[in-house]
Amino acid sequence: MPPFPARVLLPFGLLLLVSLLVLRGRPSPDERRLHGSGGHSVPDPAALFLSLSPGANATIAADLRVLTAGPHLAGTPPAAGVAAHVLSSLRAAGLRTVTREYTPLLSYRAHASLDLLAPDRSILSHLSVDEPADAGRRLVRPYHAYAPSGAALAEAVFVNLGREEDFRALDRLGVTVRGRVAVAVRGGGYRGGVVARAAARGAAAVLIAGRADGGVERGTVILGGPGDPLTPGWAATDGAQRLGFDHDAVRRRFPTIPSMPVSAETASAIIRSLGGPALPPEWRAELGLGDHVGGVGPGPTLLNFTYQEDRKMARIKDIFAIVKGYEEPDRYVLLGNHRDAWTYGAVDPNSGTAALLDVARHLGIMLQSGWTPRRTIIICSWDAEEFGMIGSTEWVEENLGDLHSKAVAYLNVDCAVQGVGLFAGSTPQLDNLLVDVTRQVKDPDVEGKTVHDTWSTMNGGINIERLARTDSDFAPFLHHAGIPCVDLYYGKEFPGYHTALDSYTWMEKHGDPLFLRHLAIAEIWGLLALRLADDLVLPFGYQTYASQLQVHQLFFRITVSIFIVVGRCFLCHLNS
């Protein structure tokens, strides 16, 4: 037998030699060739994917027109038509499709009324609880999902945006909302948070005003994170155990007082009737009502507000298309977008749905050319996102074990296009990949530039958000399953969010007339998926991740040190 050192070193030497041969034979990005399942050579996947872009913006526009032909709120009959279009489009692309249904608790408006009364309780006017921008009454009437049924006959108080600082300002004025109806202007963060803050101060109900453009923003006010409130931690499948409404975990999810959105016109009528202390100057700007406004209240007028909720178990459907990998079929790269909408949903979410269908078409053509991904790509169309990311959360809960061991990354697009400029968020190990991909995509607004060029110029340097928020379908993947995530969109914000103004007409005239921003998102989305699915070694950048952790660790240490110093000073003060 060879001496001991040789017996130890020989296997390591052989392993090193094999590794060097593998790395030497690995193609460079410019020369990369992948082999289809039949063994024949096909072009570089990124180049092939981008070569399919000419004319795709017209196809995206056509898809968006179909998707936004009517309202399609989750759990309502019109939602089935949009689901059928998505399913047929994925099948037409030649992709294998599967569906998964769940039965969560959803919430709808049954009845609402609002009257302005004189101090003697005589009716001054019946106030509208509809949306001026929805003149044809085609849409679901404005309401807050999961707002409880209730009534209030009380004075009103204007609370500006309903933030903590706004309530503190009222305290300084000697005004309380206890037993009264709090009237807020949209813009104070999550609407459920506005309701919760008012409820904590004893308010009887909350009204949140829309913008002066006639739109009224619908939305959920559920608390405590995403998912079906009756099945926290497990999927809302048929026959699943469900908690009762009296269970503590369920009660914490629902607001304790009724609320609803109202038009700016309705809110103006209320605020102009209020007495009490004068409005702070900075609050006047939020109103946009000019100089002729009332005080902050309370009274002297009264509001008679009633709301009746219709809670029910509703059937929702998630749709998937699967492109199976040839080398690592049990590793998943997931692309997701939800398709349910409060109104027509041209921005939220069907700009993303149309882009997703374009990615699917490209992948289908690539499969026909002989390409097959190394890892499996799964395209996900979620339902009931607008009620609290329910479709995606239930699927993650049902498949948590597989996702922990098999998911590579989840790539999310919700409102793909709502304005100018790329905005992106990711977990740190995907930063470098995201930046690299944007160098390959033509900018949709500036000739001769790449998305990377304008992205960098717009922000004074590349700015990638950290996904601490929980307002889209990446939330269960990142915060529950711990999977690397990306979230992409064009345009910082959209004034018609969740209103009748979120229509194909707005997108065609204002949002993206040539649909080139849609195409750019689709290209970035697709190229990210291809790199994650095809690269021999996953393109994760853990140096960036480590740097982020060091920054957070330093911040934590500084914060702890400050608390220690403050604590010692406080103790010294007490002792003295």
XYZ file of C-alpha atoms in Angstrom:
576
model
C 0.000 0.000 0.000
C 1.207 3.582 -0.623
C 2.351 5.557 2.419
C -0.318 7.371 4.480
C 0.196 10.889 2.998
C -0.221 9.485 -0.503
C -3.411 7.653 0.432
C -4.822 10.926 1.804
C -3.647 13.277 -0.937
C -4.393 11.061 -3.958
C -8.207 11.344 -3.748
C -7.979 15.108 -3.235
C -5.674 15.399 -6.216
C -8.059 13.459 -8.427
C -10.974 15.603 -7.244
C -9.025 18.784 -8.011
C -8.106 17.499 -11.472
C -11.730 16.678 -12.317
C -12.871 20.100 -11.046
C -10.302 21.886 -13.210
C -11.376 19.902 -16.279
C -15.027 20.781 -15.647
C -14.255 24.481 -15.187
C -11.992 24.527 -18.244
C -14.761 23.045 -20.339
C -17.380 25.512 -19.074
C -18.349 27.974 -21.844
C -18.020 31.700 -21.378
C -21.191 33.831 -21.409
C -20.504 34.908 -24.991
C -19.947 31.328 -26.194
C -22.534 29.570 -24.047
C -24.488 26.798 -25.708
C -27.047 24.615 -24.018
C -28.274 21.280 -25.282
C -31.893 20.341 -25.666
C -33.266 17.082 -24.388
C -32.491 15.578 -27.798
C -28.792 16.412 -27.413
C -28.491 18.952 -30.255
C -26.961 22.402 -29.809
C -29.215 25.454 -29.507
C -28.344 29.188 -29.320
C -27.590 31.074 -26.124
C -30.956 31.201 -24.280
C -30.702 34.930 -23.474
C -30.014 35.844 -27.104
C -32.805 33.561 -28.288
C -35.250 35.027 -25.765
C -34.466 38.622 -26.777
C -34.671 37.769 -30.471
C -38.387 37.070 -29.981
C -39.171 40.614 -28.779
C -39.974 42.441 -32.062
C -43.734 42.889 -32.218
C -44.263 41.468 -28.736
C -45.493 44.829 -27.418
C -48.532 44.566 -29.715
C -49.275 41.077 -28.388
C -48.956 42.332 -24.820
C -51.380 45.177 -25.606
C -53.894 42.724 -27.070
C -53.679 40.527 -23.983
C -54.155 43.491 -21.679
C -57.254 44.597 -23.597
C -58.832 41.159 -23.089
C -57.818 40.946 -19.435
C -59.329 44.373 -18.643
C -62.575 44.028 -20.608
C -64.510 43.956 -17.330
C -64.096 43.829 -13.571
C -62.846 40.524 -12.128
C -62.693 40.560 -8.348
C -61.656 37.218 -6.857
C -64.531 34.921 -5.930
C -67.010 36.637 -8.284
C -68.353 35.100 -11.533
C -66.416 37.467 -13.892
C -63.118 36.202 -12.433
C -63.631 32.909 -14.267
C -63.298 34.586 -17.677
C -59.871 36.047 -16.901
C -58.727 32.705 -15.469
C -59.850 30.966 -18.664
C -57.891 33.431 -20.813
C -54.701 32.939 -18.806
C -55.065 29.153 -18.877
C -55.749 29.003 -22.615
C -52.829 31.361 -23.357
C -50.388 29.205 -21.394
C -51.626 26.091 -23.176
C -51.409 27.825 -26.559
C -47.749 28.516 -25.776
C -47.253 24.759 -25.595
C -46.672 24.658 -21.842
C -47.972 22.009 -19.465
C -50.530 23.533 -17.100
C -52.000 22.573 -13.753
C -54.441 24.343 -11.431
C -55.001 24.333 -7.681
C -58.170 25.490 -5.970
C -58.697 26.746 -2.420
C -61.714 27.876 -0.419
C -60.725 30.810 1.827
C -62.899 33.305 3.638
C -63.492 36.368 1.462
C -65.377 39.563 2.276
C -67.769 41.646 0.164
C -70.037 44.664 0.564
C -73.702 43.881 1.165
C -75.043 47.341 2.058
C -73.769 50.805 2.969
C -75.383 54.177 3.629
C -74.191 57.579 4.841
C -76.248 60.641 5.818
C -75.235 64.095 7.035
C -77.493 65.245 9.867
C -78.115 68.560 11.615
C -77.560 68.753 15.397
C -81.301 68.047 15.871
C -80.803 64.861 13.792
C -82.793 66.100 10.816
C -81.292 64.985 7.500
C -79.241 67.636 5.722
C -78.241 65.371 2.806
C -77.881 61.790 1.730
C -74.167 61.354 0.941
C -73.024 59.146 -1.907
C -71.230 55.886 -1.067
C -70.460 55.193 -4.741
C -67.546 56.118 -7.004
C -68.007 59.148 -9.287
C -65.494 57.725 -11.790
C -67.646 54.584 -12.186
C -70.498 56.357 -13.902
C -71.904 53.202 -15.489
C -71.871 51.289 -12.173
C -70.064 48.369 -13.795
C -67.728 47.727 -10.896
C -67.959 46.323 -7.399
C -69.082 49.289 -5.303
C -66.381 50.765 -3.029
C -65.767 48.986 0.285
C -63.075 47.692 2.622
C -62.713 43.914 2.624
C -63.026 42.400 6.131
C -64.424 45.613 7.628
C -67.021 44.373 10.146
C -70.698 45.197 9.953
C -71.699 48.092 12.144
C -73.373 51.474 12.489
C -72.515 54.837 13.974
C -74.634 57.901 14.654
C -72.017 60.349 15.846
C -70.082 63.553 15.319
C -67.224 63.489 12.835
C -63.583 64.463 13.349
C -61.127 65.099 10.527
C -57.870 63.214 11.236
C -55.852 64.239 8.161
C -53.969 61.087 7.002
C -54.711 59.126 10.157
C -51.056 58.766 11.161
C -49.761 58.755 14.729
C -48.522 62.330 14.319
C -51.980 63.405 13.121
C -53.657 61.984 16.222
C -51.024 63.667 18.398
C -51.776 66.969 16.666
C -55.467 66.495 17.523
C -54.499 65.808 21.137
C -52.692 69.165 21.239
C -55.857 70.814 19.934
C -57.909 69.116 22.648
C -59.884 67.027 20.136
C -60.601 63.334 20.660
C -62.056 60.785 18.236
C -63.568 58.644 21.011
C -67.129 57.731 20.083
C -66.860 59.658 16.824
C -66.424 58.957 13.109
C -62.841 59.557 11.998
C -62.590 61.018 8.476
C -59.175 60.595 6.843
C -57.559 61.369 3.511
C -55.849 58.475 1.756
C -52.071 58.513 2.130
C -51.422 57.517 5.733
C -49.954 54.119 4.895
C -51.801 50.829 4.915
C -55.534 51.529 5.227
C -55.889 48.767 7.821
C -53.340 50.592 9.948
C -55.339 53.835 9.726
C -58.464 51.988 10.924
C -56.561 50.225 13.712
C -55.075 53.491 15.007
C -58.498 55.151 15.067
C -60.043 52.117 16.793
C -57.306 52.156 19.446
C -58.397 55.716 20.298
C -62.044 54.759 20.644
C -63.411 55.865 17.249
C -66.806 54.449 16.266
C -66.049 54.185 12.532
C -63.618 55.367 9.852
C -64.133 56.919 6.417
C -61.145 57.273 4.068
C -61.484 59.826 1.278
C -60.424 59.300 -2.326
C -58.771 61.790 -4.650
C -60.339 64.738 -6.427
C -60.211 62.821 -9.759
C -63.394 60.902 -8.855
C -61.684 57.639 -7.995
C -62.415 55.781 -4.765
C -59.795 53.320 -3.569
C -61.086 49.911 -2.569
C -58.907 47.530 -0.584
C -58.556 45.207 2.356
C -58.176 46.255 5.993
C -57.292 42.808 7.339
C -54.562 42.760 9.970
C -51.747 40.412 10.930
C -50.169 39.357 7.647
C -51.173 37.515 4.478
C -53.316 34.442 3.936
C -56.753 33.060 4.736
C -57.696 34.245 8.250
C -59.372 30.949 9.171
C -56.425 28.683 8.265
C -53.305 30.429 9.618
C -50.258 28.310 8.792
C -52.002 25.681 6.667
C -53.761 25.674 3.292
C -57.479 26.425 2.886
C -58.181 23.204 0.997
C -61.531 21.406 0.926
C -61.970 19.621 4.224
C -59.208 21.569 5.986
C -59.705 22.410 9.644
C -60.828 26.012 10.109
C -60.718 28.178 13.191
C -63.919 29.746 14.488
C -64.584 33.482 14.413
C -64.316 33.578 18.199
C -60.764 32.189 18.181
C -58.185 34.726 19.390
C -55.990 34.205 16.301
C -58.977 35.021 14.061
C -60.305 37.968 16.066
C -56.905 39.650 15.889
C -57.078 39.617 12.085
C -60.238 41.738 11.825
C -60.711 45.434 12.644
C -63.057 46.117 15.531
C -64.930 49.029 13.916
C -66.580 49.478 10.505
C -64.885 51.485 7.770
C -65.209 52.252 4.109
C -63.717 54.409 1.363
C -65.670 57.425 0.126
C -65.227 59.921 -2.669
C -63.447 63.238 -2.218
C -66.796 64.916 -2.912
C -68.458 63.077 -0.026
C -65.552 63.775 2.321
C -65.588 67.458 1.325
C -69.245 67.772 2.242
C -68.508 66.341 5.684
C -65.388 68.417 6.370
C -66.965 71.691 5.234
C -69.731 71.124 7.796
C -67.347 70.742 10.756
C -66.668 73.309 13.444
C -64.113 73.059 16.223
C -60.480 74.181 15.998
C -59.211 75.436 12.664
C -57.418 73.059 10.377
C -53.618 73.115 10.749
C -52.116 74.814 7.653
C -50.308 71.656 6.523
C -53.599 69.711 6.605
C -55.230 72.125 4.177
C -52.777 71.030 1.485
C -53.807 67.404 1.921
C -57.475 68.278 1.368
C -57.182 70.181 -1.884
C -60.458 71.947 -1.022
C -59.300 75.547 -1.334
C -59.816 78.169 1.369
C -63.469 77.449 2.145
C -63.100 74.562 4.592
C -64.415 73.834 8.047
C -62.556 72.935 11.211
C -61.343 69.572 12.441
C -64.549 68.977 14.411
C -66.159 67.483 16.322
C -69.581 68.416 14.988
C -71.745 70.331 15.045
C -73.163 68.063 12.341
C -73.659 64.325 12.796
C -73.032 61.350 10.522
C -75.368 58.393 10.280
C -73.193 55.591 8.847
C -74.189 51.957 8.352
C -72.214 49.131 6.777
C -73.195 45.499 6.246
C -70.490 42.981 5.339
C -71.061 39.746 3.405
C -68.469 37.191 4.472
C -68.415 33.854 2.710
C -66.248 30.927 1.770
C -65.336 31.462 -1.898
C -63.587 29.291 -4.460
C -60.335 30.656 -5.896
C -57.985 29.161 -8.494
C -54.204 29.334 -8.893
C -52.875 28.490 -12.363
C -49.399 27.108 -13.140
C -47.371 26.394 -16.277
C -44.364 24.108 -15.938
C -41.215 23.971 -18.057
C -39.408 20.920 -16.725
C -35.628 21.041 -16.365
C -33.514 18.315 -17.964
C -30.581 18.272 -15.504
C -32.063 19.418 -12.178
C -35.817 18.980 -12.568
C -36.374 19.139 -8.814
C -34.975 22.689 -8.522
C -37.605 25.364 -9.160
C -37.337 28.906 -10.514
C -40.741 30.518 -9.970
C -42.234 33.538 -11.765
C -45.468 34.914 -10.320
C -48.169 37.537 -10.787
C -51.743 37.752 -9.497
C -54.614 38.268 -11.913
C -57.539 39.275 -9.626
C -58.372 42.982 -9.557
C -60.577 45.352 -7.597
C -61.697 47.038 -10.823
C -60.501 46.620 -14.428
C -56.937 46.137 -13.250
C -54.977 47.531 -16.201
C -52.112 48.509 -13.893
C -52.861 46.356 -10.863
C -52.236 43.577 -11.710
C -52.860 42.827 -15.362
C -49.968 44.854 -16.741
C -47.964 42.144 -14.984
C -50.264 39.362 -16.223
C -49.832 40.478 -19.841
C -46.036 40.552 -19.380
C -46.134 37.090 -17.794
C -48.035 35.670 -20.762
C -45.406 37.186 -23.053
C -42.639 35.428 -21.106
C -44.615 32.184 -21.418
C -44.942 32.596 -25.202
C -41.204 33.145 -25.542
C -40.418 30.064 -23.475
C -42.828 28.022 -25.572
C -41.084 29.051 -28.796
C -37.696 28.303 -27.258
C -38.860 24.812 -26.309
C -39.865 24.214 -29.926
C -36.369 25.265 -31.035
C -34.832 22.483 -28.952
C -33.906 24.412 -25.817
C -34.645 22.925 -22.412
C -33.744 24.599 -19.113
C -31.299 22.970 -16.731
C -33.713 23.607 -13.829
C -37.512 23.652 -13.831
C -39.310 26.964 -14.462
C -42.779 27.372 -12.935
C -45.050 30.215 -14.072
C -47.632 31.121 -11.398
C -50.895 33.053 -11.811
C -52.268 33.773 -8.338
C -55.849 34.440 -7.293
C -57.237 36.546 -4.399
C -54.089 38.621 -3.860
C -56.211 41.697 -3.253
C -57.723 40.101 -0.142
C -54.298 39.658 1.437
C -52.041 37.541 -0.838
C -54.351 34.574 -0.249
C -53.777 32.488 -3.408
C -49.983 32.576 -3.125
C -49.944 32.142 0.662
C -52.204 29.076 0.623
C -50.022 27.444 -2.048
C -46.829 28.208 -0.128
C -48.355 26.792 3.052
C -49.403 23.634 1.224
C -45.981 23.135 -0.402
C -43.683 24.550 2.258
C -41.522 21.422 2.614
C -40.846 21.139 -1.115
C -40.158 24.857 -1.439
C -37.630 24.807 1.405
C -35.587 22.119 -0.328
C -36.246 22.797 -4.018
C -37.023 26.467 -4.704
C -34.150 28.493 -6.180
C -35.859 31.895 -6.295
C -39.226 33.585 -6.715
C -39.499 36.454 -9.229
C -42.551 38.661 -8.668
C -44.218 41.292 -10.838
C -47.478 42.869 -9.701
C -48.133 46.349 -11.122
C -45.653 45.963 -13.984
C -46.254 49.428 -15.429
C -47.667 52.427 -13.585
C -45.345 55.173 -14.783
C -41.776 56.056 -15.763
C -38.572 54.493 -14.481
C -37.590 51.036 -13.240
C -38.002 50.252 -9.564
C -36.754 46.981 -8.154
C -36.463 45.173 -4.868
C -34.613 41.964 -4.075
C -32.885 39.926 -1.463
C -29.164 40.797 -1.489
C -27.803 37.654 -3.192
C -29.747 38.568 -6.348
C -28.541 42.184 -6.628
C -25.645 41.539 -9.010
C -27.726 39.314 -11.263
C -30.459 41.941 -11.463
C -27.952 44.651 -12.394
C -26.314 42.420 -15.032
C -29.621 41.595 -16.684
C -30.669 45.256 -16.997
C -27.544 45.854 -19.103
C -28.984 43.510 -21.755
C -32.376 45.200 -22.113
C -33.072 48.268 -24.249
C -34.527 51.202 -22.380
C -38.164 51.695 -23.408
C -38.047 55.483 -23.159
C -34.556 56.577 -24.232
C -33.181 55.594 -27.631
C -29.730 54.022 -27.589
C -29.698 53.413 -23.843
C -30.127 50.299 -21.747
C -32.417 49.964 -18.765
C -29.286 49.920 -16.611
C -28.180 53.298 -18.019
C -31.406 55.119 -17.208
C -31.971 53.252 -13.935
C -28.589 54.401 -12.699
C -29.089 57.985 -13.908
C -32.603 58.294 -12.466
C -31.542 57.357 -8.940
C -28.053 58.805 -8.922
C -26.817 55.233 -8.777
C -28.435 51.809 -8.695
C -30.972 51.646 -5.873
C -32.402 48.226 -4.982
C -35.058 48.101 -2.292
C -34.999 45.506 0.478
C -38.309 43.651 0.547
C -39.407 44.300 4.118
C -42.961 45.130 3.012
C -45.734 42.531 2.695
C -47.933 44.029 -0.006
C -47.520 41.560 -2.871
C -47.121 37.856 -3.581
C -43.416 37.688 -2.785
C -44.385 38.046 0.905
C -45.154 34.358 1.677
C -42.152 33.160 -0.345
C -39.704 35.489 1.386
C -41.093 36.017 4.863
C -42.593 32.555 5.404
C -40.534 30.188 3.237
C -37.258 32.151 3.246
C -36.779 31.975 -0.536
C -34.689 34.571 -2.430
C -37.020 37.028 -4.159
C -37.140 39.838 -6.713
C -39.958 42.372 -7.239
C -40.077 44.568 -10.364
C -42.226 47.469 -11.585
C -42.115 50.600 -13.755
C -43.261 53.864 -12.173
C -43.210 54.810 -8.499
C -46.953 55.145 -7.926
C -50.312 55.250 -9.703
C -53.024 57.753 -8.656
C -55.842 55.518 -9.948
C -54.834 52.604 -7.718
C -57.838 50.314 -6.963
C -60.258 52.714 -8.643
C -62.335 52.786 -11.818
C -59.520 54.809 -13.408
C -57.309 51.698 -13.558
C -58.437 50.927 -17.094
C -57.020 49.983 -20.476
C -57.832 53.512 -21.684
C -55.540 55.021 -19.027
C -52.739 52.632 -19.895
C -53.080 53.287 -23.648
C -53.189 57.070 -23.249
C -50.902 57.694 -20.278
C -49.223 54.685 -18.700
C -47.475 53.071 -21.670
C -48.896 54.087 -25.063
C -46.453 51.922 -27.059
C -46.356 49.111 -24.464
C -42.560 49.196 -24.536
C -42.271 49.396 -20.750
C -44.325 46.213 -20.556
C -41.869 44.629 -22.967
C -38.873 45.781 -20.927
C -40.312 44.227 -17.762
C -41.027 40.993 -19.628
C -37.432 40.878 -20.920
C -35.878 41.554 -17.512
C -38.201 39.007 -15.918
C -37.467 36.350 -18.534
C -33.697 36.880 -18.521
C -33.586 36.609 -14.728
C -35.465 33.316 -14.957
C -33.164 31.983 -17.696
C -29.995 32.789 -15.770
C -31.333 31.153 -12.630
C -32.602 28.153 -14.568
C -29.674 27.656 -16.957
C -26.423 28.763 -15.330
C -24.232 25.820 -14.360
C -23.571 27.501 -11.001
C -26.406 29.543 -9.490
C -25.592 33.262 -10.000
C -25.977 34.257 -6.365
C -23.778 37.023 -4.945
C -23.195 36.255 -1.295
C -20.550 38.958 -0.876
C -23.369 41.485 -1.181
C -25.414 39.472 1.298
C -22.511 39.405 3.786
C -22.006 43.162 3.411
C -25.679 43.779 4.132
C -25.515 41.589 7.226
C -22.455 43.475 8.467
C -24.265 46.797 7.996
C -27.282 45.521 9.936
C -25.031 44.089 12.632
C -23.238 47.431 12.987
C -26.559 49.280 13.143
C -27.787 46.824 15.796
C -24.661 47.312 17.907
C -24.922 51.109 17.689
C -28.612 50.964 18.648
C -27.894 48.707 21.632
C -25.059 50.995 22.733
C -27.343 54.035 22.573
C -29.984 52.238 24.654
C -27.340 51.274 27.224
C -26.031 54.844 27.478
C -29.554 56.290 27.724
C -30.470 53.667 30.324
C -27.435 54.464 32.445
C -28.132 58.187 32.234
C -31.719 57.546 33.304
C -30.584 55.444 36.288
C -28.064 58.102 37.293
C -30.831 60.699 37.109
C -33.058 58.567 39.353
C -30.267 57.996 41.863
C -29.477 61.689 41.986
